[in-house]
JSON list of C-alpha atoms in Angstrom, two decimals:
[
{"chain": "A", "resi": 1189, "resn": "MET", "atom": "CA", "xyz": [183.39, -20.43, -73.29]},
{"chain": "A", "resi": 1190, "resn": "PRO", "atom": "CA", "xyz": [183.63, -21.46, -76.97]},
{"chain": "A", "resi": 1191, "resn": "ASP", "atom": "CA", "xyz": [186.34, -24.01, -77.79]},
{"chain": "A", "resi": 1192, "resn": "SER", "atom": "CA", "xyz": [187.49, -22.14, -80.86]},
{"chain": "A", "resi": 1193, "resn": "ILE", "atom": "CA", "xyz": [187.47, -18.42, -81.34]},
{"chain": "A", "resi": 1194, "resn": "THR", "atom": "CA", "xyz": [185.83, -17.33, -84.55]},
{"chain": "A", "resi": 1195, "resn": "GLY", "atom": "CA", "xyz": [186.03, -13.62, -84.49]},
{"chain": "A", "resi": 1196, "resn": "PHE", "atom": "CA", "xyz": [187.81, -10.76, -82.84]},
{"chain": "A", "resi": 1197, "resn": "ALA", "atom": "CA", "xyz": [187.16, -7.01, -82.87]},
{"chain": "A", "resi": 1198, "resn": "ILE", "atom": "CA", "xyz": [189.95, -4.60, -82.30]},
{"chain": "A", "resi": 1199, "resn": "ILE", "atom": "CA", "xyz": [188.81, -1.15, -81.19]},
{"chain": "A", "resi": 1200, "resn": "THR", "atom": "CA", "xyz": [191.25, 1.64, -81.88]},
{"chain": "A", "resi": 1201, "resn": "PRO", "atom": "CA", "xyz": [190.40, 5.17, -80.98]},
{"chain": "A", "resi": 1202, "resn": "CYS", "atom": "CA", "xyz": [192.41, 7.80, -82.86]},
{"chain": "A", "resi": 1203, "resn": "PHE", "atom": "CA", "xyz": [192.75, 11.57, -82.97]},
{"chain": "A", "resi": 1204, "resn": "ASN", "atom": "CA", "xyz": [195.10, 13.27, -85.37]},
{"chain": "A", "resi": 1205, "resn": "GLU", "atom": "CA", "xyz": [197.04, 10.08, -86.13]},
{"chain": "A", "resi": 1206, "resn": "GLY", "atom": "CA", "xyz": [197.63, 10.90, -89.83]},
{"chain": "A", "resi": 1207, "resn": "GLU", "atom": "CA", "xyz": [201.37, 10.66, -89.44]},
{"chain": "A", "resi": 1208, "resn": "GLY", "atom": "CA", "xyz": [201.37, 7.11, -88.13]},
{"chain": "A", "resi": 1209, "resn": "ILE", "atom": "CA", "xyz": [197.97, 5.50, -88.70]},
{"chain": "A", "resi": 1210, "resn": "LEU", "atom": "CA", "xyz": [199.01, 3.54, -91.86]},
{"chain": "A", "resi": 1211, "resn": "ASP", "atom": "CA", "xyz": [202.15, 2.20, -90.13]},
{"chain": "A", "resi": 1212, "resn": "PHE", "atom": "CA", "xyz": [200.03, 1.08, -87.23]},
{"chain": "A", "resi": 1213, "resn": "LEU", "atom": "CA", "xyz": [197.53, -0.66, -89.51]},
{"chain": "A", "resi": 1214, "resn": "ARG", "atom": "CA", "xyz": [200.31, -2.40, -91.45]},
{"chain": "A", "resi": 1215, "resn": "GLN", "atom": "CA", "xyz": [201.89, -3.61, -88.15]},
{"chain": "A", "resi": 1216, "resn": "LEU", "atom": "CA", "xyz": [198.44, -4.70, -86.95]},
{"chain": "A", "resi": 1217, "resn": "GLU", "atom": "CA", "xyz": [197.90, -6.61, -90.21]},
{"chain": "A", "resi": 1218, "resn": "GLU", "atom": "CA", "xyz": [201.30, -8.34, -89.96]},
{"chain": "A", "resi": 1219, "resn": "SER", "atom": "CA", "xyz": [200.36, -9.58, -86.49]},
{"chain": "A", "resi": 1220, "resn": "ILE", "atom": "CA", "xyz": [196.84, -10.73, -87.13]},
{"chain": "A", "resi": 1221, "resn": "ASN", "atom": "CA", "xyz": [197.80, -12.49, -90.34]},
{"chain": "A", "resi": 1222, "resn": "THR", "atom": "CA", "xyz": [199.89, -14.90, -88.15]},
{"chain": "A", "resi": 1223, "resn": "THR", "atom": "CA", "xyz": [196.54, -16.19, -86.73]},
{"chain": "A", "resi": 1224, "resn": "SER", "atom": "CA", "xyz": [193.80, -18.22, -88.27]},
{"chain": "A", "resi": 1225, "resn": "THR", "atom": "CA", "xyz": [191.16, -15.83, -86.89]},
{"chain": "A", "resi": 1226, "resn": "ALA", "atom": "CA", "xyz": [189.06, -13.23, -88.66]},
{"chain": "A", "resi": 1227, "resn": "PHE", "atom": "CA", "xyz": [189.39, -9.66, -87.31]},
{"chain": "A", "resi": 1228, "resn": "THR", "atom": "CA", "xyz": [187.18, -6.62, -87.61]},
{"chain": "A", "resi": 1229, "resn": "VAL", "atom": "CA", "xyz": [189.23, -3.58, -86.83]},
{"chain": "A", "resi": 1230, "resn": "ILE", "atom": "CA", "xyz": [187.01, -0.73, -85.64]},
{"chain": "A", "resi": 1231, "resn": "VAL", "atom": "CA", "xyz": [188.83, 2.62, -85.83]},
{"chain": "A", "resi": 1232, "resn": "VAL", "atom": "CA", "xyz": [186.99, 5.35, -84.05]},
{"chain": "A", "resi": 1233, "resn": "ASP", "atom": "CA", "xyz": [188.17, 8.70, -85.57]},
{"chain": "A", "resi": 1234, "resn": "ASP", "atom": "CA", "xyz": [187.55, 11.20, -82.76]},
{"chain": "A", "resi": 1235, "resn": "CYS", "atom": "CA", "xyz": [186.97, 14.14, -85.20]},
{"chain": "A", "resi": 1236, "resn": "SER", "atom": "CA", "xyz": [190.56, 14.42, -86.32]},
{"chain": "A", "resi": 1237, "resn": "GLU", "atom": "CA", "xyz": [191.67, 17.65, -87.81]},
{"chain": "A", "resi": 1238, "resn": "ASP", "atom": "CA", "xyz": [194.50, 16.24, -89.97]},
{"chain": "A", "resi": 1239, "resn": "ASP", "atom": "CA", "xyz": [194.47, 13.67, -92.73]},
{"chain": "A", "resi": 1240, "resn": "THR", "atom": "CA", "xyz": [193.72, 10.64, -90.57]},
{"chain": "A", "resi": 1241, "resn": "LEU", "atom": "CA", "xyz": [190.38, 9.96, -92.06]},
{"chain": "A", "resi": 1242, "resn": "GLU", "atom": "CA", "xyz": [191.63, 10.22, -95.55]},
{"chain": "A", "resi": 1243, "resn": "LYS", "atom": "CA", "xyz": [194.47, 7.83, -94.78]},
{"chain": "A", "resi": 1244, "resn": "LEU", "atom": "CA", "xyz": [192.07, 5.38, -93.08]},
{"chain": "A", "resi": 1245, "resn": "ARG", "atom": "CA", "xyz": [189.81, 5.37, -96.13]},
{"chain": "A", "resi": 1246, "resn": "SER", "atom": "CA", "xyz": [192.77, 4.54, -98.32]},
{"chain": "A", "resi": 1247, "resn": "PHE", "atom": "CA", "xyz": [193.71, 1.47, -96.38]},
{"chain": "A", "resi": 1248, "resn": "GLN", "atom": "CA", "xyz": [192.59, -2.09, -97.16]},
{"chain": "A", "resi": 1249, "resn": "PHE", "atom": "CA", "xyz": [193.66, -5.34, -95.59]},
{"chain": "A", "resi": 1250, "resn": "SER", "atom": "CA", "xyz": [195.28, -7.73, -98.00]},
{"chain": "A", "resi": 1251, "resn": "ASP", "atom": "CA", "xyz": [193.68, -10.72, -96.27]},
{"chain": "A", "resi": 1252, "resn": "THR", "atom": "CA", "xyz": [189.97, -10.84, -97.00]},
{"chain": "A", "resi": 1253, "resn": "ARG", "atom": "CA", "xyz": [189.26, -12.40, -93.57]},
{"chain": "A", "resi": 1254, "resn": "HIS", "atom": "CA", "xyz": [189.81, -9.03, -92.03]},
{"chain": "A", "resi": 1255, "resn": "ARG", "atom": "CA", "xyz": [187.80, -5.90, -92.42]},
{"chain": "A", "resi": 1256, "resn": "LEU", "atom": "CA", "xyz": [188.33, -2.31, -91.48]},
{"chain": "A", "resi": 1257, "resn": "MET", "atom": "CA", "xyz": [185.30, -0.39, -90.09]},
{"chain": "A", "resi": 1258, "resn": "ILE", "atom": "CA", "xyz": [185.73, 3.39, -89.57]},
{"chain": "A", "resi": 1259, "resn": "LEU", "atom": "CA", "xyz": [183.47, 5.20, -87.14]},
{"chain": "A", "resi": 1260, "resn": "THR", "atom": "CA", "xyz": [183.67, 8.97, -87.70]},
{"chain": "A", "resi": 1261, "resn": "LEU", "atom": "CA", "xyz": [182.56, 11.02, -84.82]},
{"chain": "A", "resi": 1262, "resn": "GLN", "atom": "CA", "xyz": [181.00, 14.47, -85.49]},
{"chain": "A", "resi": 1263, "resn": "PHE", "atom": "CA", "xyz": [182.83, 16.15, -82.66]},
{"chain": "A", "resi": 1264, "resn": "ASN", "atom": "CA", "xyz": [185.76, 15.28, -80.40]},
{"chain": "A", "resi": 1265, "resn": "ILE", "atom": "CA", "xyz": [184.67, 13.40, -77.34]},
{"chain": "A", "resi": 1266, "resn": "GLY", "atom": "CA", "xyz": [187.91, 12.18, -75.96]},
{"chain": "A", "resi": 1267, "resn": "HIS", "atom": "CA", "xyz": [189.82, 8.92, -75.78]},
{"chain": "A", "resi": 1268, "resn": "GLN", "atom": "CA", "xyz": [187.65, 6.98, -73.29]},
{"chain": "A", "resi": 1269, "resn": "ALA", "atom": "CA", "xyz": [184.36, 8.12, -74.87]},
{"chain": "A", "resi": 1270, "resn": "ALA", "atom": "CA", "xyz": [185.64, 7.16, -78.29]},
{"chain": "A", "resi": 1271, "resn": "ILE", "atom": "CA", "xyz": [186.51, 3.70, -76.95]},
{"chain": "A", "resi": 1272, "resn": "TYR", "atom": "CA", "xyz": [182.94, 3.46, -75.58]},
{"chain": "A", "resi": 1273, "resn": "GLN", "atom": "CA", "xyz": [181.51, 4.29, -78.97]},
{"chain": "A", "resi": 1274, "resn": "GLY", "atom": "CA", "xyz": [183.58, 1.52, -80.47]},
{"chain": "A", "resi": 1275, "resn": "LEU", "atom": "CA", "xyz": [182.35, -0.89, -77.86]},
{"chain": "A", "resi": 1276, "resn": "LEU", "atom": "CA", "xyz": [178.74, 0.10, -78.56]},
{"chain": "A", "resi": 1277, "resn": "TYR", "atom": "CA", "xyz": [179.32, -0.64, -82.23]},
{"chain": "A", "resi": 1278, "resn": "ALA", "atom": "CA", "xyz": [181.15, -3.90, -81.56]},
{"chain": "A", "resi": 1279, "resn": "SER", "atom": "CA", "xyz": [178.29, -5.04, -79.34]},
{"chain": "A", "resi": 1280, "resn": "THR", "atom": "CA", "xyz": [176.16, -5.21, -82.55]},
{"chain": "A", "resi": 1281, "resn": "LEU", "atom": "CA", "xyz": [178.65, -7.62, -84.24]},
{"chain": "A", "resi": 1282, "resn": "LYS", "atom": "CA", "xyz": [179.03, -11.33, -83.70]},
{"chain": "A", "resi": 1283, "resn": "MET", "atom": "CA", "xyz": [182.48, -11.35, -82.17]},
{"chain": "A", "resi": 1284, "resn": "ASP", "atom": "CA", "xyz": [183.92, -13.66, -79.55]},
{"chain": "A", "resi": 1285, "resn": "ARG", "atom": "CA", "xyz": [186.41, -11.20, -78.09]},
{"chain": "A", "resi": 1286, "resn": "VAL", "atom": "CA", "xyz": [187.29, -7.54, -78.17]},
{"chain": "A", "resi": 1287, "resn": "ILE", "atom": "CA", "xyz": [190.76, -5.97, -77.95]},
{"chain": "A", "resi": 1288, "resn": "ILE", "atom": "CA", "xyz": [191.22, -2.28, -77.27]},
{"chain": "A", "resi": 1289, "resn": "MET", "atom": "CA", "xyz": [194.37, -0.87, -78.75]},
{"chain": "A", "resi": 1290, "resn": "ASP", "atom": "CA", "xyz": [195.67, 2.64, -79.13]},
{"chain": "A", "resi": 1291, "resn": "ALA", "atom": "CA", "xyz": [196.86, 3.71, -82.61]},
{"chain": "A", "resi": 1292, "resn": "ASP", "atom": "CA", "xyz": [199.65, 5.95, -81.39]},
{"chain": "A", "resi": 1293, "resn": "GLY", "atom": "CA", "xyz": [202.31, 3.24, -81.20]},
{"chain": "A", "resi": 1294, "resn": "GLU", "atom": "CA", "xyz": [202.09, 2.72, -77.43]},
{"chain": "A", "resi": 1295, "resn": "ASP", "atom": "CA", "xyz": [200.42, -0.62, -77.82]},
{"chain": "A", "resi": 1296, "resn": "ASP", "atom": "CA", "xyz": [202.31, -3.39, -79.64]},
{"chain": "A", "resi": 1297, "resn": "PRO", "atom": "CA", "xyz": [200.21, -5.20, -82.21]},
{"chain": "A", "resi": 1298, "resn": "GLN", "atom": "CA", "xyz": [202.67, -8.11, -81.98]},
{"chain": "A", "resi": 1299, "resn": "ALA", "atom": "CA", "xyz": [201.12, -8.92, -78.60]},
{"chain": "A", "resi": 1300, "resn": "ILE", "atom": "CA", "xyz": [197.76, -9.90, -80.13]},
{"chain": "A", "resi": 1301, "resn": "PRO", "atom": "CA", "xyz": [198.57, -13.65, -80.66]},
{"chain": "A", "resi": 1302, "resn": "ASP", "atom": "CA", "xyz": [199.61, -13.94, -77.10]},
{"chain": "A", "resi": 1303, "resn": "LEU", "atom": "CA", "xyz": [196.50, -12.19, -75.92]},
{"chain": "A", "resi": 1304, "resn": "MET", "atom": "CA", "xyz": [194.36, -14.62, -77.95]},
{"chain": "A", "resi": 1305, "resn": "LYS", "atom": "CA", "xyz": [195.64, -17.48, -75.84]},
{"chain": "A", "resi": 1306, "resn": "HIS", "atom": "CA", "xyz": [193.80, -16.24, -72.70]},
{"chain": "A", "resi": 1307, "resn": "THR", "atom": "CA", "xyz": [190.43, -17.82, -73.43]},
{"chain": "A", "resi": 1308, "resn": "ASP", "atom": "CA", "xyz": [189.83, -18.77, -69.83]},
{"chain": "A", "resi": 1309, "resn": "TYR", "atom": "CA", "xyz": [189.16, -15.28, -68.64]},
{"chain": "A", "resi": 1310, "resn": "SER", "atom": "CA", "xyz": [186.40, -12.74, -69.39]},
{"chain": "A", "resi": 1311, "resn": "ILE", "atom": "CA", "xyz": [188.80, -9.82, -69.16]},
{"chain": "A", "resi": 1312, "resn": "VAL", "atom": "CA", "xyz": [192.58, -9.70, -69.70]},
{"chain": "A", "resi": 1313, "resn": "GLU", "atom": "CA", "xyz": [194.38, -6.53, -68.67]},
{"chain": "A", "resi": 1314, "resn": "VAL", "atom": "CA", "xyz": [197.79, -5.81, -70.15]},
{"chain": "A", "resi": 1315, "resn": "LYS", "atom": "CA", "xyz": [199.98, -3.36, -68.26]},
{"chain": "A", "resi": 1316, "resn": "ARG", "atom": "CA", "xyz": [202.70, -1.69, -70.22]},
{"chain": "A", "resi": 1317, "resn": "GLY", "atom": "CA", "xyz": [206.00, -0.51, -68.75]},
{"chain": "A", "resi": 1318, "resn": "LYS", "atom": "CA", "xyz": [206.82, 3.07, -67.82]},
{"chain": "A", "resi": 1319, "resn": "ARG", "atom": "CA", "xyz": [206.02, 5.48, -70.66]},
{"chain": "A", "resi": 1320, "resn": "GLU", "atom": "CA", "xyz": [208.70, 7.82, -71.91]},
{"chain": "A", "resi": 1321, "resn": "ASP", "atom": "CA", "xyz": [206.53, 10.88, -72.51]},
{"chain": "A", "resi": 1322, "resn": "GLY", "atom": "CA", "xyz": [207.98, 14.32, -73.04]},
{"chain": "A", "resi": 1323, "resn": "LEU", "atom": "CA", "xyz": [207.01, 17.38, -71.13]},
{"chain": "A", "resi": 1324, "resn": "LEU", "atom": "CA", "xyz": [204.42, 18.38, -73.71]},
{"chain": "A", "resi": 1325, "resn": "PHE", "atom": "CA", "xyz": [202.48, 15.07, -73.57]}
]
């Protein structure tokens, strides 16, 4: 285990998140800017049919330590397979840790600094409380 973490990858699968993707990225940036760590945010666009990709391409982190990588899938493969594609890509980078976070607002970016404290473990699982999903979810 390294004494100091030098880089984190955040993998974010998304599908038709045009309505909220920029808010998510701004919240994410606010959280990661409180750390001294460089982040590579890997957004896996799972063949969105709305303006998600356009909005992703318009976003840029204000802190040059962080970078946004957009993986655009040619066809919709589903949430878990999109995460897998993000993990495959992240494995080519020199990152100390990987965080998987949904872009739909269910995962709180403000938890990232606390997650970063768990360096004694290979895997840290975060369980969220009961979801309040409507009948159509």
